[in-house]
PDB file of C-alpha atoms and ligand atoms in Angstrom:
ATOM      1  CA  MET A 864      50.793 -92.734  86.517  1.00 89.00           C
ATOM      2  CA  SER A 865      47.694 -90.863  87.539  1.00 95.00           C
ATOM      3  CA  PHE A 866      46.493 -87.458  86.389  1.00 97.00           C
ATOM      4  CA  LEU A 867      44.428 -84.864  88.193  1.00 98.00           C
ATOM      5  CA  PHE A 868      42.039 -84.819  85.236  1.00 97.00           C
ATOM      6  CA  PRO A 869      41.975 -86.646  81.894  1.00 96.00           C
ATOM      7  CA  PRO A 870      44.876 -85.482  79.675  1.00 95.00           C
ATOM      8  CA  THR A 871      43.985 -83.870  76.342  1.00 93.00           C
ATOM      9  CA  PRO A 872      43.667 -86.607  73.696  1.00 94.00           C
ATOM     10  CA  THR A 873      46.197 -86.615  70.842  1.00 97.00           C
ATOM     11  CA  VAL A 874      44.858 -84.803  67.778  1.00 98.00           C
ATOM     12  CA  SER A 875      45.203 -86.915  64.630  1.00 98.00           C
ATOM     13  CA  VAL A 876      44.572 -86.591  60.907  1.00 98.00           C
ATOM     14  CA  PRO A 877      43.314 -89.413  58.649  1.00 98.00           C
ATOM     15  CA  VAL A 878      45.684 -90.761  55.999  1.00 98.00           C
ATOM     16  CA  LEU A 879      44.532 -91.734  52.505  1.00 98.00           C
ATOM     17  CA  GLY A 880      44.523 -95.538  52.117  1.00 96.00           C
ATOM     18  CA  GLN A 881      45.585 -96.219  55.729  1.00 96.00           C
ATOM     19  CA  THR A 882      43.729 -97.224  58.864  1.00 96.00           C
ATOM     20  CA  SER A 883      46.480 -95.687  61.024  1.00 98.00           C
ATOM     21  CA  ARG A 884      46.164 -91.956  61.602  1.00 98.00           C
ATOM     22  CA  PHE A 885      48.832 -89.216  61.681  1.00 98.00           C
ATOM     23  CA  PRO A 886      49.291 -88.012  65.297  1.00 98.00           C
ATOM     24  CA  VAL A 887      49.891 -84.265  65.395  1.00 98.00           C
ATOM     25  CA  HIS A 888      52.755 -82.728  67.367  1.00 98.00           C
ATOM     26  CA  ARG A 889      52.989 -79.042  66.380  1.00 98.00           C
ATOM     27  CA  ILE A 890      51.607 -76.768  63.677  1.00 98.00           C
ATOM     28  CA  TYR A 891      54.122 -74.395  62.116  1.00 98.00           C
ATOM     29  CA  CYS A 892      52.966 -71.751  59.647  1.00 98.00           C
ATOM     30  CA  VAL A 893      54.969 -69.692  57.146  1.00 98.00           C
ATOM     31  CA  GLY A 894      54.020 -66.032  56.680  1.00 95.00           C
ATOM     32  CA  ARG A 895      53.851 -64.200  53.316  1.00 93.00           C
ATOM     33  CA  ASN A 896      55.285 -66.985  51.165  1.00 95.00           C
ATOM     34  CA  TYR A 897      53.744 -66.099  47.789  1.00 95.00           C
ATOM     35  CA  GLU A 898      54.815 -62.819  46.168  1.00 92.00           C
ATOM     36  CA  GLU A 899      51.323 -61.722  45.073  1.00 92.00           C
ATOM     37  CA  HIS A 900      49.969 -62.344  48.582  1.00 92.00           C
ATOM     38  CA  ALA A 901      52.876 -60.427  50.150  1.00 90.00           C
ATOM     39  CA  LYS A 902      51.994 -57.512  47.821  1.00 91.00           C
ATOM     40  CA  GLU A 903      48.308 -57.572  48.731  1.00 93.00           C
ATOM     41  CA  MET A 904      49.389 -57.411  52.386  1.00 91.00           C
ATOM     42  CA  GLY A 905      51.555 -54.381  51.591  1.00 90.00           C
ATOM     43  CA  PHE A 906      55.012 -55.916  51.332  1.00 88.00           C
ATOM     44  CA  THR A 907      57.487 -56.297  48.484  1.00 80.00           C
ATOM     45  CA  GLY A 908      60.817 -57.993  48.024  1.00 71.00           C
ATOM     46  CA  ARG A 909      62.169 -61.333  49.219  1.00 74.00           C
ATOM     47  CA  GLU A 910      62.656 -61.507  52.948  1.00 85.00           C
ATOM     48  CA  PRO A 911      63.839 -64.503  54.968  1.00 89.00           C
ATOM     49  CA  PRO A 912      60.955 -66.836  55.812  1.00 93.00           C
ATOM     50  CA  PHE A 913      59.246 -66.193  59.126  1.00 96.00           C
ATOM     51  CA  PHE A 914      57.102 -68.480  61.184  1.00 98.00           C
ATOM     52  CA  PHE A 915      54.273 -68.584  63.674  1.00 98.00           C
ATOM     53  CA  LEU A 916      52.530 -71.497  65.355  1.00 98.00           C
ATOM     54  CA  LYS A 917      49.024 -72.686  66.013  1.00 98.00           C
ATOM     55  CA  PRO A 918      48.102 -75.120  68.783  1.00 98.00           C
ATOM     56  CA  ALA A 919      47.603 -78.728  67.623  1.00 98.00           C
ATOM     57  CA  ASP A 920      44.084 -78.640  69.037  1.00 98.00           C
ATOM     58  CA  SER A 921      43.149 -75.694  66.825  1.00 98.00           C
ATOM     59  CA  LEU A 922      42.813 -78.170  63.930  1.00 98.00           C
ATOM     60  CA  VAL A 923      39.402 -78.839  62.440  1.00 98.00           C
ATOM     61  CA  VAL A 924      40.077 -82.345  61.133  1.00 98.00           C
ATOM     62  CA  VAL A 925      37.879 -83.196  58.152  1.00 98.00           C
ATOM     63  CA  GLU A 926      37.512 -86.885  57.387  1.00 97.00           C
ATOM     64  CA  ALA A 927      37.620 -88.156  53.782  1.00 95.00           C
ATOM     65  CA  GLY A 928      34.441 -87.329  51.887  1.00 96.00           C
ATOM     66  CA  GLN A 929      33.028 -85.214  54.723  1.00 98.00           C
ATOM     67  CA  THR A 930      32.270 -81.509  55.014  1.00 98.00           C
ATOM     68  CA  GLY A 931      33.943 -80.018  58.068  1.00 98.00           C
ATOM     69  CA  SER A 932      32.245 -77.506  60.295  1.00 98.00           C
ATOM     70  CA  MET A 933      34.032 -74.446  61.620  1.00 98.00           C
ATOM     71  CA  PRO A 934      32.282 -72.146  64.097  1.00 98.00           C
ATOM     72  CA  TYR A 935      32.548 -68.428  63.251  1.00 98.00           C
ATOM     73  CA  PRO A 936      35.038 -67.262  65.882  1.00 98.00           C
ATOM     74  CA  SER A 937      34.529 -64.654  68.577  1.00 98.00           C
ATOM     75  CA  LEU A 938      35.868 -61.066  68.574  1.00 98.00           C
ATOM     76  CA  THR A 939      36.227 -60.634  64.788  1.00 98.00           C
ATOM     77  CA  GLN A 940      34.281 -58.876  62.038  1.00 98.00           C
ATOM     78  CA  ASN A 941      36.736 -59.985  59.348  1.00 98.00           C
ATOM     79  CA  LEU A 942      37.420 -63.726  59.220  1.00 98.00           C
ATOM     80  CA  HIS A 943      39.719 -64.450  56.251  1.00 98.00           C
ATOM     81  CA  HIS A 944      40.445 -67.673  54.385  1.00 98.00           C
ATOM     82  CA  GLU A 945      44.014 -68.627  53.443  1.00 98.00           C
ATOM     83  CA  ILE A 946      44.283 -71.799  51.372  1.00 98.00           C
ATOM     84  CA  GLU A 947      47.603 -73.577  51.952  1.00 98.00           C
ATOM     85  CA  LEU A 948      49.581 -76.678  51.093  1.00 98.00           C
ATOM     86  CA  VAL A 949      50.340 -78.486  54.358  1.00 98.00           C
ATOM     87  CA  VAL A 950      53.457 -80.640  54.754  1.00 99.00           C
ATOM     88  CA  ALA A 951      53.280 -83.569  57.199  1.00 99.00           C
ATOM     89  CA  ILE A 952      56.637 -84.408  58.764  1.00 99.00           C
ATOM     90  CA  GLY A 953      57.306 -88.141  59.255  1.00 98.00           C
ATOM     91  CA  LYS A 954      60.923 -88.010  60.375  1.00 98.00           C
ATOM     92  CA  GLY A 955      62.282 -85.333  62.676  1.00 98.00           C
ATOM     93  CA  GLY A 956      65.598 -83.555  62.655  1.00 98.00           C
ATOM     94  CA  ARG A 957      67.464 -80.303  63.129  1.00 98.00           C
ATOM     95  CA  ASN A 958      69.539 -78.361  60.618  1.00 98.00           C
ATOM     96  CA  ILE A 959      68.041 -80.350  57.751  1.00 98.00           C
ATOM     97  CA  ARG A 960      69.458 -79.279  54.393  1.00 98.00           C
ATOM     98  CA  ALA A 961      67.004 -78.488  51.626  1.00 98.00           C
ATOM     99  CA  ALA A 962      68.579 -81.259  49.547  1.00 98.00           C
ATOM    100  CA  ASP A 963      67.694 -83.778  52.279  1.00 98.00           C
ATOM    101  CA  ALA A 964      64.258 -82.381  53.144  1.00 98.00           C
ATOM    102  CA  ALA A 965      62.254 -84.897  51.089  1.00 98.00           C
ATOM    103  CA  GLU A 966      63.200 -87.820  53.322  1.00 98.00           C
ATOM    104  CA  HIS A 967      61.621 -86.042  56.304  1.00 98.00           C
ATOM    105  CA  ILE A 968      58.244 -85.609  54.583  1.00 98.00           C
ATOM    106  CA  TYR A 969      55.526 -88.205  55.181  1.00 98.00           C
ATOM    107  CA  GLY A 970      52.894 -86.611  52.997  1.00 98.00           C
ATOM    108  CA  TYR A 971      50.779 -83.574  52.199  1.00 98.00           C
ATOM    109  CA  ALA A 972      47.330 -82.195  52.929  1.00 98.00           C
ATOM    110  CA  VAL A 973      45.132 -79.247  52.021  1.00 98.00           C
ATOM    111  CA  GLY A 974      44.693 -76.802  54.887  1.00 98.00           C
ATOM    112  CA  LEU A 975      43.125 -73.447  55.699  1.00 98.00           C
ATOM    113  CA  ASP A 976      45.006 -70.915  57.826  1.00 98.00           C
ATOM    114  CA  MET A 977      41.889 -69.094  59.013  1.00 98.00           C
ATOM    115  CA  THR A 978      42.697 -65.602  60.234  1.00 98.00           C
ATOM    116  CA  ARG A 979      40.919 -62.983  62.332  1.00 98.00           C
ATOM    117  CA  ARG A 980      42.366 -60.312  60.021  1.00 98.00           C
ATOM    118  CA  ASP A 981      41.105 -57.308  61.975  1.00 98.00           C
ATOM    119  CA  LEU A 982      42.773 -58.571  65.152  1.00 98.00           C
ATOM    120  CA  GLN A 983      45.967 -59.563  63.314  1.00 98.00           C
ATOM    121  CA  ASN A 984      46.193 -56.091  61.729  1.00 97.00           C
ATOM    122  CA  GLU A 985      45.692 -54.428  65.104  1.00 98.00           C
ATOM    123  CA  MET A 986      48.477 -56.568  66.630  1.00 97.00           C
ATOM    124  CA  LYS A 987      50.774 -55.751  63.676  1.00 96.00           C
ATOM    125  CA  LYS A 988      50.129 -52.046  64.160  1.00 97.00           C
ATOM    126  CA  GLN A 989      51.029 -52.321  67.827  1.00 97.00           C
ATOM    127  CA  GLY A 990      54.030 -54.605  67.233  1.00 97.00           C
ATOM    128  CA  ARG A 991      52.408 -57.336  69.324  1.00 97.00           C
ATOM    129  CA  PRO A 992      52.250 -61.118  68.754  1.00 96.00           C
ATOM    130  CA  TRP A 993      49.781 -62.449  66.179  1.00 96.00           C
ATOM    131  CA  CYS A 994      48.383 -65.223  68.390  1.00 98.00           C
ATOM    132  CA  ILE A 995      44.920 -63.728  68.794  1.00 98.00           C
ATOM    133  CA  GLY A 996      44.608 -63.272  65.022  1.00 98.00           C
ATOM    134  CA  LYS A 997      46.041 -66.625  63.981  1.00 98.00           C
ATOM    135  CA  ALA A 998      46.104 -69.217  66.762  1.00 98.00           C
ATOM    136  CA  PHE A 999      42.481 -69.216  67.922  1.00 98.00           C
ATOM    137  CA  ASP A1000      40.285 -72.290  68.442  1.00 98.00           C
ATOM    138  CA  HIS A1001      39.225 -74.031  65.193  1.00 98.00           C
ATOM    139  CA  SER A1002      41.587 -71.825  63.161  1.00 98.00           C
ATOM    140  CA  ALA A1003      43.217 -74.661  61.204  1.00 98.00           C
ATOM    141  CA  PRO A1004      40.893 -76.834  59.088  1.00 99.00           C
ATOM    142  CA  ILE A1005      42.763 -79.700  57.412  1.00 99.00           C
ATOM    143  CA  GLY A1006      41.792 -82.562  55.101  1.00 98.00           C
ATOM    144  CA  PRO A1007      43.206 -86.095  54.952  1.00 98.00           C
ATOM    145  CA  ILE A1008      46.940 -86.546  54.416  1.00 98.00           C
ATOM    146  CA  THR A1009      48.029 -88.029  51.097  1.00 98.00           C
ATOM    147  CA  PRO A1010      51.282 -90.031  51.486  1.00 98.00           C
ATOM    148  CA  LYS A1011      53.981 -88.454  49.329  1.00 97.00           C
ATOM    149  CA  ALA A1012      54.310 -91.496  47.046  1.00 96.00           C
ATOM    150  CA  GLN A1013      50.667 -91.030  46.009  1.00 97.00           C
ATOM    151  CA  ALA A1014      50.745 -87.241  45.864  1.00 97.00           C
ATOM    152  CA  GLY A1015      52.319 -86.581  42.470  1.00 89.00           C
ATOM    153  CA  ASP A1016      54.395 -83.448  41.865  1.00 95.00           C
ATOM    154  CA  VAL A1017      53.126 -81.282  44.708  1.00 97.00           C
ATOM    155  CA  ASN A1018      55.814 -78.652  44.112  1.00 97.00           C
ATOM    156  CA  HIS A1019      54.193 -77.765  40.781  1.00 98.00           C
ATOM    157  CA  ALA A1020      50.554 -78.340  41.709  1.00 98.00           C
ATOM    158  CA  GLU A1021      47.691 -75.929  41.183  1.00 98.00           C
ATOM    159  CA  ILE A1022      46.280 -74.621  44.473  1.00 98.00           C
ATOM    160  CA  SER A1023      42.800 -73.101  44.669  1.00 98.00           C
ATOM    161  CA  LEU A1024      39.943 -72.091  46.921  1.00 98.00           C
ATOM    162  CA  GLN A1025      36.314 -71.631  46.040  1.00 98.00           C
ATOM    163  CA  VAL A1026      33.719 -70.047  48.311  1.00 98.00           C
ATOM    164  CA  ASN A1027      30.104 -71.015  47.529  1.00 98.00           C
ATOM    165  CA  GLY A1028      31.309 -72.283  44.143  1.00 98.00           C
ATOM    166  CA  ALA A1029      33.121 -69.084  43.076  1.00 98.00           C
ATOM    167  CA  ASP A1030      36.899 -68.820  42.718  1.00 98.00           C
ATOM    168  CA  ARG A1031      38.633 -66.770  45.426  1.00 98.00           C
ATOM    169  CA  GLN A1032      42.231 -68.000  45.261  1.00 98.00           C
ATOM    170  CA  ARG A1033      44.025 -69.760  42.398  1.00 98.00           C
ATOM    171  CA  SER A1034      47.778 -70.141  41.967  1.00 98.00           C
ATOM    172  CA  ASN A1035      50.494 -72.782  41.776  1.00 98.00           C
ATOM    173  CA  VAL A1036      52.733 -74.186  44.509  1.00 98.00           C
ATOM    174  CA  ALA A1037      55.669 -73.471  42.160  1.00 98.00           C
ATOM    175  CA  LYS A1038      55.161 -69.789  43.051  1.00 97.00           C
ATOM    176  CA  LEU A1039      56.155 -70.275  46.686  1.00 97.00           C
ATOM    177  CA  ILE A1040      58.868 -67.730  47.556  1.00 95.00           C
ATOM    178  CA  TRP A1041      60.492 -70.324  49.828  1.00 96.00           C
ATOM    179  CA  SER A1042      59.954 -73.854  48.495  1.00 97.00           C
ATOM    180  CA  VAL A1043      58.881 -76.708  50.750  1.00 98.00           C
ATOM    181  CA  ALA A1044      62.495 -77.947  50.938  1.00 98.00           C
ATOM    182  CA  GLU A1045      63.879 -74.468  51.715  1.00 97.00           C
ATOM    183  CA  THR A1046      61.179 -73.937  54.327  1.00 98.00           C
ATOM    184  CA  ILE A1047      62.177 -77.176  56.072  1.00 98.00           C
ATOM    185  CA  GLU A1048      65.823 -76.055  56.028  1.00 98.00           C
ATOM    186  CA  HIS A1049      64.990 -72.711  57.666  1.00 98.00           C
ATOM    187  CA  LEU A1050      62.449 -74.123  60.099  1.00 98.00           C
ATOM    188  CA  SER A1051      64.704 -76.948  61.315  1.00 98.00           C
ATOM    189  CA  ALA A1052      67.467 -74.434  62.058  1.00 98.00           C
ATOM    190  CA  ALA A1053      65.138 -72.716  64.517  1.00 98.00           C
ATOM    191  CA  TRP A1054      63.278 -75.719  65.984  1.00 98.00           C
ATOM    192  CA  GLU A1055      64.028 -79.441  66.064  1.00 98.00           C
ATOM    193  CA  LEU A1056      61.350 -80.928  63.849  1.00 98.00           C
ATOM    194  CA  GLN A1057      59.492 -83.951  65.202  1.00 98.00           C
ATOM    195  CA  PRO A1058      57.421 -86.664  63.535  1.00 98.00           C
ATOM    196  CA  GLY A1059      53.861 -85.377  63.668  1.00 98.00           C
ATOM    197  CA  ASP A1060      54.704 -81.766  62.882  1.00 99.00           C
ATOM    198  CA  LEU A1061      52.567 -80.014  60.281  1.00 99.00           C
ATOM    199  CA  ILE A1062      53.806 -77.069  58.221  1.00 98.00           C
ATOM    200  CA  TYR A1063      51.277 -74.679  56.673  1.00 98.00           C
ATOM    201  CA  THR A1064      53.408 -73.340  53.830  1.00 98.00           C
ATOM    202  CA  GLY A1065      51.682 -70.018  53.110  1.00 98.00           C
ATOM    203  CA  THR A1066      48.816 -68.734  50.995  1.00 98.00           C
ATOM    204  CA  PRO A1067      48.645 -67.222  47.497  1.00 98.00           C
ATOM    205  CA  GLU A1068      46.808 -63.971  46.700  1.00 97.00           C
ATOM    206  CA  GLY A1069      43.063 -63.553  46.952  1.00 98.00           C
ATOM    207  CA  VAL A1070      42.499 -63.749  50.694  1.00 98.00           C
ATOM    208  CA  ALA A1071      39.108 -62.340  51.679  1.00 98.00           C
ATOM    209  CA  ALA A1072      36.327 -62.567  54.224  1.00 98.00           C
ATOM    210  CA  VAL A1073      33.855 -65.391  54.813  1.00 98.00           C
ATOM    211  CA  VAL A1074      30.667 -65.365  56.857  1.00 98.00           C
ATOM    212  CA  ALA A1075      28.506 -67.955  58.590  1.00 98.00           C
ATOM    213  CA  GLY A1076      26.879 -70.273  56.064  1.00 98.00           C
ATOM    214  CA  ASP A1077      29.698 -70.062  53.510  1.00 98.00           C
ATOM    215  CA  THR A1078      31.082 -73.306  52.089  1.00 98.00           C
ATOM    216  CA  LEU A1079      34.807 -73.397  51.300  1.00 98.00           C
ATOM    217  CA  VAL A1080      36.365 -75.940  48.948  1.00 98.00           C
ATOM    218  CA  GLY A1081      40.159 -76.055  48.911  1.00 98.00           C
ATOM    219  CA  GLN A1082      42.206 -78.028  46.443  1.00 98.00           C
ATOM    220  CA  VAL A1083      45.815 -78.823  45.680  1.00 98.00           C
ATOM    221  CA  ALA A1084      46.129 -80.940  42.531  1.00 98.00           C
ATOM    222  CA  GLY A1085      46.982 -84.522  43.430  1.00 97.00           C
ATOM    223  CA  LEU A1086      45.769 -84.309  47.045  1.00 98.00           C
ATOM    224  CA  VAL A1087      42.483 -85.068  48.776  1.00 97.00           C
ATOM    225  CA  SER A1088      40.433 -81.869  48.682  1.00 97.00           C
ATOM    226  CA  LEU A1089      39.075 -80.043  51.737  1.00 98.00           C
ATOM    227  CA  GLN A1090      35.486 -78.906  52.214  1.00 98.00           C
ATOM    228  CA  VAL A1091      34.446 -76.802  55.203  1.00 98.00           C
ATOM    229  CA  GLN A1092      31.296 -74.886  56.107  1.00 98.00           C
ATOM    230  CA  ILE A1093      31.364 -71.888  58.437  1.00 98.00           C
ATOM    231  CA  ARG A1094      28.575 -72.092  60.984  1.00 97.00           C
TER     232      ARG A1094
HETATM  233 MN1  LIG B1298      48.906 -68.302  56.142  1.00 79.93          MN
END
């Protein structure tokens, strides 16, 4: 087969303790999945989970022990951090029941759902898609994937983000409105999950702006941490 121009290379994420890398298919994201974050965004009450996507090539893949570099994006005056637990799907499927979700999970990573909040808010106001606020280039920093057997009890892990050494976000994955297993059940009813899919599971409260020069350190207990500098 020949191509008119070189096809886009497969984006991949390093895996703790492995030489083989995790090839990325799609990036799904869950909106407003921690109660205190939903409140700070002006919403209350449990609503069914909702999803948006980012392109696979919007990842900023940070290798183990490295500090990633994210360019400050165009068009925004209000770039927000959202620290998130990321689920890496190893086995695909549709209509997966929450009780069976664990067997579809390869591992977990720490990710940032970076958001052009001013543009997202404008799109919300107009009832338009969020793509320009959420799915821009370099909008999805991610650290190495920890295989689930080495990850400990991720469902009850502390999740935190520091900016320039000061706490911005601190919560626990146990506070997810829709658990990882429930999220997989809902998501796989809407799309057929594939090996290589990543799920950004939502952010706790404390989202705020960053500027060029800031260093972000994201952690989920039991996983490889994520360090990114905005340039
Ligand atoms: Mn998010």
